[in-house]
Coordinates of C-alpha atoms in Angstrom, one line a residue:
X1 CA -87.2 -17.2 -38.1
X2 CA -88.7 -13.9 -37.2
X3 CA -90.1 -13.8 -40.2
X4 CA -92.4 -17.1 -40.3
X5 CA -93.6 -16.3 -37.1
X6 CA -94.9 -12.7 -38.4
X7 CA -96.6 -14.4 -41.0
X8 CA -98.7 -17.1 -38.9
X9 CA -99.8 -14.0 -36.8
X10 CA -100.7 -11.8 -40.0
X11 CA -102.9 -15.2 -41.6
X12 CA -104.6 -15.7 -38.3
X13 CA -105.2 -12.0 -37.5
X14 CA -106.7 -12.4 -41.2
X15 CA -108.4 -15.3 -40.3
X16 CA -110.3 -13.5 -37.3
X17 CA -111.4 -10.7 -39.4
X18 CA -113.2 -12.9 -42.0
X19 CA -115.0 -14.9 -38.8
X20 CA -115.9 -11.4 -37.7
X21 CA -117.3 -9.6 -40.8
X22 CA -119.2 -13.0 -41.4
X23 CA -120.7 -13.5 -38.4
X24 CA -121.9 -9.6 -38.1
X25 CA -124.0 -10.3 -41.4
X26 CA -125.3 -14.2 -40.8
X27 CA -126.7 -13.7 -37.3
X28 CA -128.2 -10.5 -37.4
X29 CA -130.4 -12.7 -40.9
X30 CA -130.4 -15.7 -38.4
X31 CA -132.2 -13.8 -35.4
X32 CA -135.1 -11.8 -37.8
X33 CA -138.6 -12.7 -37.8
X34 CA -139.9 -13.7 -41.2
X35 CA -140.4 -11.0 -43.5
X36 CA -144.8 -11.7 -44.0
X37 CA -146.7 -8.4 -42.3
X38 CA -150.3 -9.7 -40.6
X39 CA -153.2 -7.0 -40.9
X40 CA -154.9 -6.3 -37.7
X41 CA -158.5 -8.0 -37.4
X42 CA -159.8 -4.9 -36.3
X43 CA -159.1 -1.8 -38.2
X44 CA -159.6 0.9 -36.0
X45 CA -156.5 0.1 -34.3
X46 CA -154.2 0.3 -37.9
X47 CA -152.9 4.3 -37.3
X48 CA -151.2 3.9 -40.6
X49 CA -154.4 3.4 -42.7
X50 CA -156.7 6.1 -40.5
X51 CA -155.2 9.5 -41.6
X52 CA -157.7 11.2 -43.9
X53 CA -157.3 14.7 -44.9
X54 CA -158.8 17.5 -42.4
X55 CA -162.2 19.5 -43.8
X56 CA -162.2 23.2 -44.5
X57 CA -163.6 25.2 -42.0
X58 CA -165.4 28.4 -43.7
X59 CA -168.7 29.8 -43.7
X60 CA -171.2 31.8 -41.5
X61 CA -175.0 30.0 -40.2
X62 CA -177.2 32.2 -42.2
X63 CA -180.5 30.7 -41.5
X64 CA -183.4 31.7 -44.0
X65 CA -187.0 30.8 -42.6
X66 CA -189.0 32.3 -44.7
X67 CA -191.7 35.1 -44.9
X68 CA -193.7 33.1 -43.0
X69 CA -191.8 32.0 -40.1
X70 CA -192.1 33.0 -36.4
X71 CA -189.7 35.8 -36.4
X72 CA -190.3 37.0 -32.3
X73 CA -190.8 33.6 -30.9
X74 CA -188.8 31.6 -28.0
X75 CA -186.9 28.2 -27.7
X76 CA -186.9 26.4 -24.4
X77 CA -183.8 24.3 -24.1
X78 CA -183.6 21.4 -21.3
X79 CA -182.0 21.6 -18.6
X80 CA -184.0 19.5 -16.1
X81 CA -182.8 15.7 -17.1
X82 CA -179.8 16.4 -16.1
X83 CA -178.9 17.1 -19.8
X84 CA -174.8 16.9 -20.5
X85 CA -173.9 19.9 -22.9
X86 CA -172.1 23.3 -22.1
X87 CA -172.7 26.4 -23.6
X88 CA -169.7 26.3 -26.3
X89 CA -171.8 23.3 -27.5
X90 CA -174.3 24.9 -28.4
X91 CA -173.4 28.4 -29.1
X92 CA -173.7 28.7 -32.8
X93 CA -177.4 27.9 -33.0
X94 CA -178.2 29.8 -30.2
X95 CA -176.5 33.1 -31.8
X96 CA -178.3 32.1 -35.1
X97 CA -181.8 31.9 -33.6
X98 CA -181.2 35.2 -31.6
X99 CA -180.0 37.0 -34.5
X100 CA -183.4 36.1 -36.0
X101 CA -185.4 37.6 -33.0
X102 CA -185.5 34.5 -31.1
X103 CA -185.7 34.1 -27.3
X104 CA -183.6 31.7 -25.6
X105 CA -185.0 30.1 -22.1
X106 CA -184.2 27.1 -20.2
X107 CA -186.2 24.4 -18.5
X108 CA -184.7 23.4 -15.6
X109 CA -187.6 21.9 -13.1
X110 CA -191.1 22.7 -11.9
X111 CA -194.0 21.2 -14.9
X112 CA -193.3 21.0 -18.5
X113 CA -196.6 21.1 -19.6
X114 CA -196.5 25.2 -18.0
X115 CA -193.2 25.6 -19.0
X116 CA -193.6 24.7 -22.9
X117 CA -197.3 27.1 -22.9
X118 CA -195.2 30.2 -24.5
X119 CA -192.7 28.8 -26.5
X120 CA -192.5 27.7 -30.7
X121 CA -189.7 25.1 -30.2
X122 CA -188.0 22.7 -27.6
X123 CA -184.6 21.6 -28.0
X124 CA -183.2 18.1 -25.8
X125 CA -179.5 17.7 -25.6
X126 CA -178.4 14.4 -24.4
X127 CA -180.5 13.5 -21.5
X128 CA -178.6 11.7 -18.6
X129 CA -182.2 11.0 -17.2
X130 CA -185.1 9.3 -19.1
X131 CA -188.4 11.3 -19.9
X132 CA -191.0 10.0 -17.2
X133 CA -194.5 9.3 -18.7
X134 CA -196.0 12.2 -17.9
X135 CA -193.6 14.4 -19.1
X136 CA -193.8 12.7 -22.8
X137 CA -197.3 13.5 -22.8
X138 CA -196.9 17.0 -22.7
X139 CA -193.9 17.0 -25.2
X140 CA -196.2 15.1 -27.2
X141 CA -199.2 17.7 -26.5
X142 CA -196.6 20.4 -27.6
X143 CA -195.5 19.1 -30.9
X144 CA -199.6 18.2 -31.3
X145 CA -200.1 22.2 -31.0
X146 CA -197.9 23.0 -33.7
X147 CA -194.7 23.2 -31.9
X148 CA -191.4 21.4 -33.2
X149 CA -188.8 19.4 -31.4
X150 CA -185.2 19.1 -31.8
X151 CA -183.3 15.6 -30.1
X152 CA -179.6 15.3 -29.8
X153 CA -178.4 12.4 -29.3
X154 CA -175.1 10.6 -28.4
X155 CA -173.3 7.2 -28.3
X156 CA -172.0 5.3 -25.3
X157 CA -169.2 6.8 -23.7
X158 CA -166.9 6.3 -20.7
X159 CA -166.8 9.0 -18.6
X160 CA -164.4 8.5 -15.1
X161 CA -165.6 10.2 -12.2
X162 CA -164.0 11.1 -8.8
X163 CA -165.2 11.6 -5.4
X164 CA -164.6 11.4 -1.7
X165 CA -164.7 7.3 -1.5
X166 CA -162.3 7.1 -5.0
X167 CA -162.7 6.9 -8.6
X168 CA -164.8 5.3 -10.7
X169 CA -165.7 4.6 -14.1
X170 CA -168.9 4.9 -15.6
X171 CA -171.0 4.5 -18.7
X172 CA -172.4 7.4 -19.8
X173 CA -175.7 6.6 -22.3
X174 CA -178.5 9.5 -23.8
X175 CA -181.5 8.3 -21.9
X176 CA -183.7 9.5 -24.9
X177 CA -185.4 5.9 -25.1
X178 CA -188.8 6.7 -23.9
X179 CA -189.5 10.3 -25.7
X180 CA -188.1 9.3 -29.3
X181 CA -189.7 6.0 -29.0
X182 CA -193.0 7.9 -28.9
X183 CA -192.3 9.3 -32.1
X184 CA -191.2 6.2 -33.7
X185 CA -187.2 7.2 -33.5
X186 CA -184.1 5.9 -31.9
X187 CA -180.5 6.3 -31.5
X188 CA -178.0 3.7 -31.1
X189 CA -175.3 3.0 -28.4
X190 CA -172.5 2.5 -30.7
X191 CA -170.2 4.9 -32.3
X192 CA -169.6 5.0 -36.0
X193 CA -166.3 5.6 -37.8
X194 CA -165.1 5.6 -41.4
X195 CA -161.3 5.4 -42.6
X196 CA -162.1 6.3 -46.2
X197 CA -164.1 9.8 -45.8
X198 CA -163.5 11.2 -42.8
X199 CA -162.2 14.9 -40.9
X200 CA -158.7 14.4 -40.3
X201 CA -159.5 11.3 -38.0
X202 CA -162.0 8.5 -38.1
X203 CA -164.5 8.9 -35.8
X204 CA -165.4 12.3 -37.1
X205 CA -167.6 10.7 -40.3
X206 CA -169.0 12.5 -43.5
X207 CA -172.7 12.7 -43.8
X208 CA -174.5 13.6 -46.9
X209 CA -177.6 14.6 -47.6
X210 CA -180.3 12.1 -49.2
X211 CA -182.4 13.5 -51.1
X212 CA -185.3 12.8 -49.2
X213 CA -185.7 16.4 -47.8
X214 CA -185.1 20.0 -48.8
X215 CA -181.6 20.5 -47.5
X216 CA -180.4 23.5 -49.9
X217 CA -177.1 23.4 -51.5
X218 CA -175.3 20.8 -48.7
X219 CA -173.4 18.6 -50.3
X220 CA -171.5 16.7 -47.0
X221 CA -171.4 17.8 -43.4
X222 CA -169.7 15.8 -40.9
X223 CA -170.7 14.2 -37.5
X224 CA -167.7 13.9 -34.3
X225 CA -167.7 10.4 -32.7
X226 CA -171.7 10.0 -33.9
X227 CA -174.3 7.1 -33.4
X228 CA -177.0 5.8 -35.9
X229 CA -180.1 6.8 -35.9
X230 CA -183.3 5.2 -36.7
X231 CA -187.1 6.5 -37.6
X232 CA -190.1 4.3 -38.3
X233 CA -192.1 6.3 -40.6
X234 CA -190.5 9.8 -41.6
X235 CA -187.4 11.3 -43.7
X236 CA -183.8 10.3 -43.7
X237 CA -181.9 13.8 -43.5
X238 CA -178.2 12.9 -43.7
X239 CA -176.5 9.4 -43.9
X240 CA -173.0 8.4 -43.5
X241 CA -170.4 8.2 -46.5
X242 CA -170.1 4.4 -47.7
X243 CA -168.0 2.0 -46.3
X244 CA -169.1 3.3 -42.5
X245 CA -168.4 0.8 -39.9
X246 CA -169.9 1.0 -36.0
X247 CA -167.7 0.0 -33.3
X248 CA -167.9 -3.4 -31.4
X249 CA -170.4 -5.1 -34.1
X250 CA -170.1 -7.7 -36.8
X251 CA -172.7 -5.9 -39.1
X252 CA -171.8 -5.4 -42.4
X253 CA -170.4 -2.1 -43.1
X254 CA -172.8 0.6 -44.9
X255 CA -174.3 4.1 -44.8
X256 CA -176.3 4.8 -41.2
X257 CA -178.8 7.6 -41.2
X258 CA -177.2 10.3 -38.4
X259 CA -180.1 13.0 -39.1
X260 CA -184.2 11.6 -39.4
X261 CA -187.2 14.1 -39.1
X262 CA -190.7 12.9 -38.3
X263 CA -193.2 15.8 -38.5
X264 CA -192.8 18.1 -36.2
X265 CA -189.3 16.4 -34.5
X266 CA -186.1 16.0 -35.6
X267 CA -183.4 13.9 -34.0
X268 CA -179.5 13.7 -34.6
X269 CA -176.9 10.9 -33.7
X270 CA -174.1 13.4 -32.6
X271 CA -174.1 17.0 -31.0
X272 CA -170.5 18.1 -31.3
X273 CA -170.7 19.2 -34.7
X274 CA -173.0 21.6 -33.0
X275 CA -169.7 23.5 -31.7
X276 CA -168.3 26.7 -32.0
X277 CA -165.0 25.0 -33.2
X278 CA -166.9 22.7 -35.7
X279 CA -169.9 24.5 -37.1
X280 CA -168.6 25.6 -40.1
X281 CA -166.5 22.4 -41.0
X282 CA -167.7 21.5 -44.8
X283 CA -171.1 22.3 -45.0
X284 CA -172.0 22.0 -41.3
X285 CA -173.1 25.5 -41.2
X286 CA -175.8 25.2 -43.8
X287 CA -177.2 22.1 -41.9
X288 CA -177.1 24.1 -38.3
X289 CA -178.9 26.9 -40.5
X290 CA -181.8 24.4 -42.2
X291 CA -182.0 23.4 -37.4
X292 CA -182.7 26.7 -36.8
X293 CA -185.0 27.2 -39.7
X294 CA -186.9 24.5 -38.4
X295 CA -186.9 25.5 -34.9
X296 CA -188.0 29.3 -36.1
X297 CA -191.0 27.8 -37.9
X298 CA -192.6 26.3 -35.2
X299 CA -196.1 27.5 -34.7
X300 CA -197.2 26.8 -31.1
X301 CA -200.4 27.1 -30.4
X302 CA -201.6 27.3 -26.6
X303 CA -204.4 25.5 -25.9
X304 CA -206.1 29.0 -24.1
X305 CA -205.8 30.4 -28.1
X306 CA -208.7 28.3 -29.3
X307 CA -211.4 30.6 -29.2
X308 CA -215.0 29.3 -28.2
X309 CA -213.4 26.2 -27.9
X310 CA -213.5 24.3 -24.2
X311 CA -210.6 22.3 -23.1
X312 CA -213.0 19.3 -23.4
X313 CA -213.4 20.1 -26.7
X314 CA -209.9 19.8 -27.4
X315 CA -210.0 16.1 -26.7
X316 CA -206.4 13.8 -26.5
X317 CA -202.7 14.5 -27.8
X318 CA -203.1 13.9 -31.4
X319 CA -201.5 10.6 -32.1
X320 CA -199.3 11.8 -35.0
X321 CA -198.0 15.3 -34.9
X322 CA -198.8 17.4 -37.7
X323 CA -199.7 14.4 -40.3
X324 CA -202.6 14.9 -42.2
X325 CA -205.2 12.7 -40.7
X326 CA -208.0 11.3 -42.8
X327 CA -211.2 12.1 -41.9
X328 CA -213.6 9.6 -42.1
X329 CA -216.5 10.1 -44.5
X330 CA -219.8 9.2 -43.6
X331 CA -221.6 6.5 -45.8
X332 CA -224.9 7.8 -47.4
X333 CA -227.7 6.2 -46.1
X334 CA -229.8 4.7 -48.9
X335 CA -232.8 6.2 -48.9
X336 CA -236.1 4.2 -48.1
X337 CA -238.1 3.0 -51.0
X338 CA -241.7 2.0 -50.4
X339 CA -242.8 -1.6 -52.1
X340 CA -245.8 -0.6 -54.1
X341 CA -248.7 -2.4 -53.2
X342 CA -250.1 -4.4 -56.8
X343 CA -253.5 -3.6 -57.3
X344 CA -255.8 -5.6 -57.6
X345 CA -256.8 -7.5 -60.8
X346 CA -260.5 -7.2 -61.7
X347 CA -261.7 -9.9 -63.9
X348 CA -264.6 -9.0 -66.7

């Protein structure tokens, strides 16, 4: 019968059509991976977790040194160890020291001890070669003599080079070991980054003032892919937000000091925040302002100034720039008392 024969088709067309439908929605549940998410170890490598909010970027570097500042000095900027910075890098303080009637020269070879003789400050940007002896003793004469010194500082980077025999891939390190060592200061190889307060990314940390110096009305600045930095005896200036982690290290996360003073020198863990394109992020341009008040009150003093004083008289680099040295006082002498002599005893 035609029919039956129509209805075995119809049941197992039927049939193949619930085999189907089922299998679509068993397999796909078979062949999943279990539904439990692992957090990566490291968390710099978590994009979803690393998106903090962008900074404002307002404001103008209006730099106020004081009545008695230099107004008509010069800054000598490095340029002889082989020092990595453009001018964009620099720009903004530049511009701010000039528009206070500052000079602007550059050291680029020959002896530094001639070349610092006219000039209030020296600024070092990221060294690629170290400071030999001799050229730390007449940094160290300098900021003796009333003149102030501004370090900058970066972390280890990887820089790729290429040439006639290929390319290459290199380390790139500030060699500012031997001259910040001689004023008890340091800067780390390691970068720092924070995912909690950051600018838009987070390698670009927050810094905040500490309290520990006269910064004005900062209340956060913020540092682009910037290393710790370290000072025996002297002032904390900024230090990283909580929470700050620094690459490729166990430590325990914290706050890292990225702007220390000592005296007459000043040294920072990053430069780019220097830029013309980051100045003004936060409060960035009040802190570049407070660097270029300290730069304009340097007070050189050549040693030919000393009047009726010979060079001998000058005598070695003072061993801690500008610090109030004690001077010793001399110890009385007790004065020399006689013994009297008894006189004699006469008997009746």
């Amino acid at each position: 019968m035609w029919w039956r024969e129509a209805g075995k088709r119809i049941a197992v067309l039927a049939l193949t059509v619930v085999v189907v439908v089922a299998g679509a929605a068993i397999v796909p549940a078979l062949l999943s991976e279990p539904d439990t998410e692992t957090s990566l170890e490291n968390p710099e490598y978590a994009p979803a977790e690393i998106a903090p909010d962008p900074l404002p970027a307002t404001g103008t570097i209006d730099a106020d040194p004081g009545p008695d500042a230099t107004t008509n000095g010069t800054v000598l900027i490095d340029r002889g160890h082989a020092n990595r910075f453009t001018r964009a890098d620099i720009e903004p303080l530049v511009d701010a020291l000039i528009r206070q009637g500052f000079d602007v020269e550059f050291y680029t070879s020959g002896d530094l001890a001639t070349a610092l003789e006219d000039v209030d400050a020296f600024l070092v940007i990221d060294p690629g070669a170290e400071y030999p002896a001799g050229d730390v003793d007449d940094v160290r004469q300098f900021t003796g003599n009333g003149g102030h010194l501004v370090m900058v500082g970066e972390p280890d980077r990887t820089a790729i080079s290429s040439s006639l025999f290929g390319t290459s891939i290199q380390t790139q390190q500030s060699q500012l070991t031997t001259l910040a060592s001689s004023y008890g200061m340091s800067v780390d190889t390691q970068y720092l980054y924070n995912q909690e307060h950051a600018d838009g990314t987070f390698k670009h940390v927050v810094a905040r003032p500490t309290g520990e110096a006269d910064l004005g009305d900062i209340e956060r600045t913020t540092m682009y892919t910037a290393a710790a930095v370290t000072v025996d005896e002297g002032t904390v200036l900024l230090r990283s937000a909580p929470n700050t982690h620094k690459s490729g290290s166990d430590e325990v996360t914290g706050e890292y000091a990225v702007a220390v003073r000592s005296n007459n020198a000043v040294l920072l863990g990053d430069k780019t925040f220097l830029r013309g394109d980051r100045f003004n992020v936060a409060d960035n341009e009040r802190f570049v302002a407070y660097l270029a008040e300290f730069v304009l009150r340097g007070e050189h003093r050549p040693r030919g100034d000393d009047e009726g004083k010979s060079d001998d008289e000058d005598g070695p680099p003072p061993a801690d720039d500008g610090a109030t040295t004690a001077t010793a006082t001399p110890t009385p002498t007790p004065e020399t008392t006689s013994t009297p002599t008894p006189e004699p005893v006469v008997e009746d």
